[in-house]
Amino acid sequence: MLDLAVLAVIAQGQTYGYRIGNDLRDLGLGTVKGGTLYPLLARLEETGAVATTWREGKSGPGRKWYEITLTGRDRLLQEGARWRTFARLTSDLTDGPDTGTTSAAPAPASTRTLDAGAQ
Amino acid sequence: MTEHTPTPGLRTDTTEEVAERYCDELLLALRMKDVPGNRIGEVLAEVRDHLASSGEDPVDAFGMPQDYADALTAGRSAARWSARALDTAGNAAGVAGLLWAVAGVTALLTRQPAVLTEFQIVLPVAVAVVAPLLVDVVVTARRATVLGWGLLVTVALAAVAVLYAWMGPLINVAVPAAVLLVPGLLVAAAWIIATARTVDPVVDPLQDAVSTTRRRRRDGLLFTALLLLLVVPVVVSVSLQRLS
């Protein structure tokens, strides 16, 4: 889920690691430590979801800038749609008045697919 | 939250020193995981930029260097045992070549036949196998474990030295100097060239390609010069010993 949030932040425009962390926090997703964020960014880069460039940084050392690629946009669309469906179904399920009585009924096929996708 | 701006007079060198110490430890941890030099350069630059922007403590932000190196390399397949075995065999051959060359040169200088003992075969294999394991232990284990291993290796080496001095060499074959010198020189030269070519320095991501190539060459030459500097005193001391 965090990959998706990071990808969505990068989709808003070229950005860098520290700013991504701040944006995630401002969005209410809590503090994401550098030790979690940068390995995740590296994986996004390895899979071709983001492209990177190095530029001189204000604070001295070089700064790595991230930009979403077409592959990344496709992934954001697909995983975003899956996530929205999953969130809607979960909301419906938990908001329903007869939540306790329907637990024994078999889950619909579409829900099972979503569960596998969400993992 | 805005970017961290160091307050003049308050941001001491200590903050940068802490960051640099962290980067040194991270570099070592990534090296031990066979991460290429250019990738290490990128990781370190990103850590420095993040710390300079946030003003955070490195361990708070990234965790312990060893753990952060683990996170960065998670999912990467480890080097295959066959590649590691090939490396060990190459290093053993290189050290054996150097020893043979030293023995051959010494024999030539003293105008005596060279002596071939098991020492020239067993020692290089032991060095090639034990040295990487020891480096691994020193870098990854706790201090107590390192001290334990250090003590064990020291005791083992002392025992072998005493036994060797008491029993003398098991094999003692006098051969013409050229028998050790020629193959020794060839193998040692091949090993030095191959190793110098694989020198993989940590490169700053903003460094241009020309400077990177120049740096690789310089480090390769430095490695070769260092090895030769180690060999010359050995040849001189062994020759003097045999002459006396």
XYZ file of N, CA and C in Angstrom, chain A residues 16 18 22 25-26 33-35 38-39 42 54-56 59 61-64 66, chain B residues 1-3 39 42 45-46 48-50 52-54 60-62 68 71 205-206:
120
model
N 11.967 14.637 -4.583
C 13.113 13.887 -4.031
C 12.720 13.249 -2.693
N 13.444 13.235 0.625
C 13.034 13.914 1.856
C 11.671 14.581 1.672
N 7.938 14.030 3.625
C 7.147 15.135 4.186
C 5.731 15.144 3.610
N 3.581 12.506 5.169
C 3.169 12.889 6.526
C 2.051 13.940 6.468
N 2.216 14.907 5.562
C 1.177 15.953 5.424
C -0.155 15.359 4.977
N 10.066 6.521 7.837
C 11.506 6.682 8.070
C 12.288 6.489 6.777
N 13.446 7.119 6.719
C 14.312 6.970 5.549
C 14.669 5.518 5.285
N 14.840 4.745 6.379
C 15.196 3.336 6.253
C 14.121 2.508 5.572
N 13.647 4.829 1.314
C 14.641 4.743 0.226
C 14.743 3.341 -0.397
N 14.704 2.264 0.424
C 14.666 0.937 -0.218
C 13.434 0.759 -1.113
N 14.046 2.552 -4.265
C 14.995 1.775 -5.088
C 14.253 0.663 -5.831
N 20.315 12.826 -11.129
C 21.072 13.427 -10.025
C 21.367 14.880 -10.369
N 21.178 15.739 -9.389
C 21.516 17.156 -9.564
C 22.227 17.660 -8.322
N 22.938 18.773 -8.488
C 23.589 19.392 -7.325
C 22.509 19.756 -6.311
N 22.000 21.673 -0.168
C 22.714 21.486 1.098
C 24.130 20.945 0.911
N 25.578 17.909 -0.732
C 25.675 16.663 -1.497
C 24.689 16.635 -2.672
N 24.923 15.714 -3.614
C 24.023 15.591 -4.759
C 22.635 15.167 -4.305
N 21.649 15.465 -5.140
C 20.272 15.109 -4.777
C 19.666 14.284 -5.910
N 18.981 13.197 -5.528
C 18.359 12.302 -6.512
C 16.899 12.710 -6.700
N 13.153 12.095 -8.479
C 12.329 10.992 -8.981
C 11.211 11.532 -9.863
N 6.415 20.087 6.608
C 7.594 20.551 7.343
C 8.651 21.064 6.378
N 9.254 22.165 6.737
C 10.253 22.744 5.830
C 11.596 22.043 5.986
N 12.449 22.317 5.019
C 13.756 21.683 5.041
C 14.595 22.223 6.199
N 26.658 1.966 -7.096
C 25.397 1.917 -6.333
C 25.641 2.391 -4.894
N 25.677 6.071 -4.763
C 24.328 6.639 -4.806
C 23.662 6.585 -3.429
N 25.211 9.127 -1.086
C 24.821 10.500 -1.434
C 23.388 10.780 -0.976
N 22.518 9.774 -1.123
C 21.121 9.954 -0.726
C 21.007 10.075 0.808
N 23.384 11.218 2.801
C 23.943 12.531 3.182
C 22.933 13.643 2.904
N 22.280 13.567 1.744
C 21.299 14.600 1.383
C 20.139 14.603 2.372
N 19.648 13.394 2.709
C 18.508 13.295 3.637
C 18.888 13.867 5.006
N 21.314 15.984 5.737
C 21.549 17.426 5.662
C 20.215 18.179 5.601
N 19.211 17.606 4.923
C 17.910 18.276 4.783
C 17.084 18.187 6.059
N 17.143 17.042 6.746
C 16.253 16.816 7.895
C 16.904 17.168 9.228
N 18.396 7.096 13.847
C 16.944 7.318 13.950
C 16.293 7.249 12.577
N 16.962 7.832 11.589
C 16.360 7.918 10.255
C 16.456 6.599 9.490
N 17.601 5.936 9.565
C 17.830 4.779 8.689
C 17.997 3.451 9.434
N 20.204 -1.386 7.616
C 19.845 -0.618 6.421
C 20.427 -1.294 5.166
N 18.171 -4.073 4.323
C 16.925 -3.613 3.685
C 17.171 -3.255 2.215
N 27.710 9.971 -7.474
C 26.820 9.959 -8.657
C 26.972 11.183 -9.556
N 27.495 12.285 -8.999
C 27.638 13.486 -9.833
C 28.972 13.504 -10.586
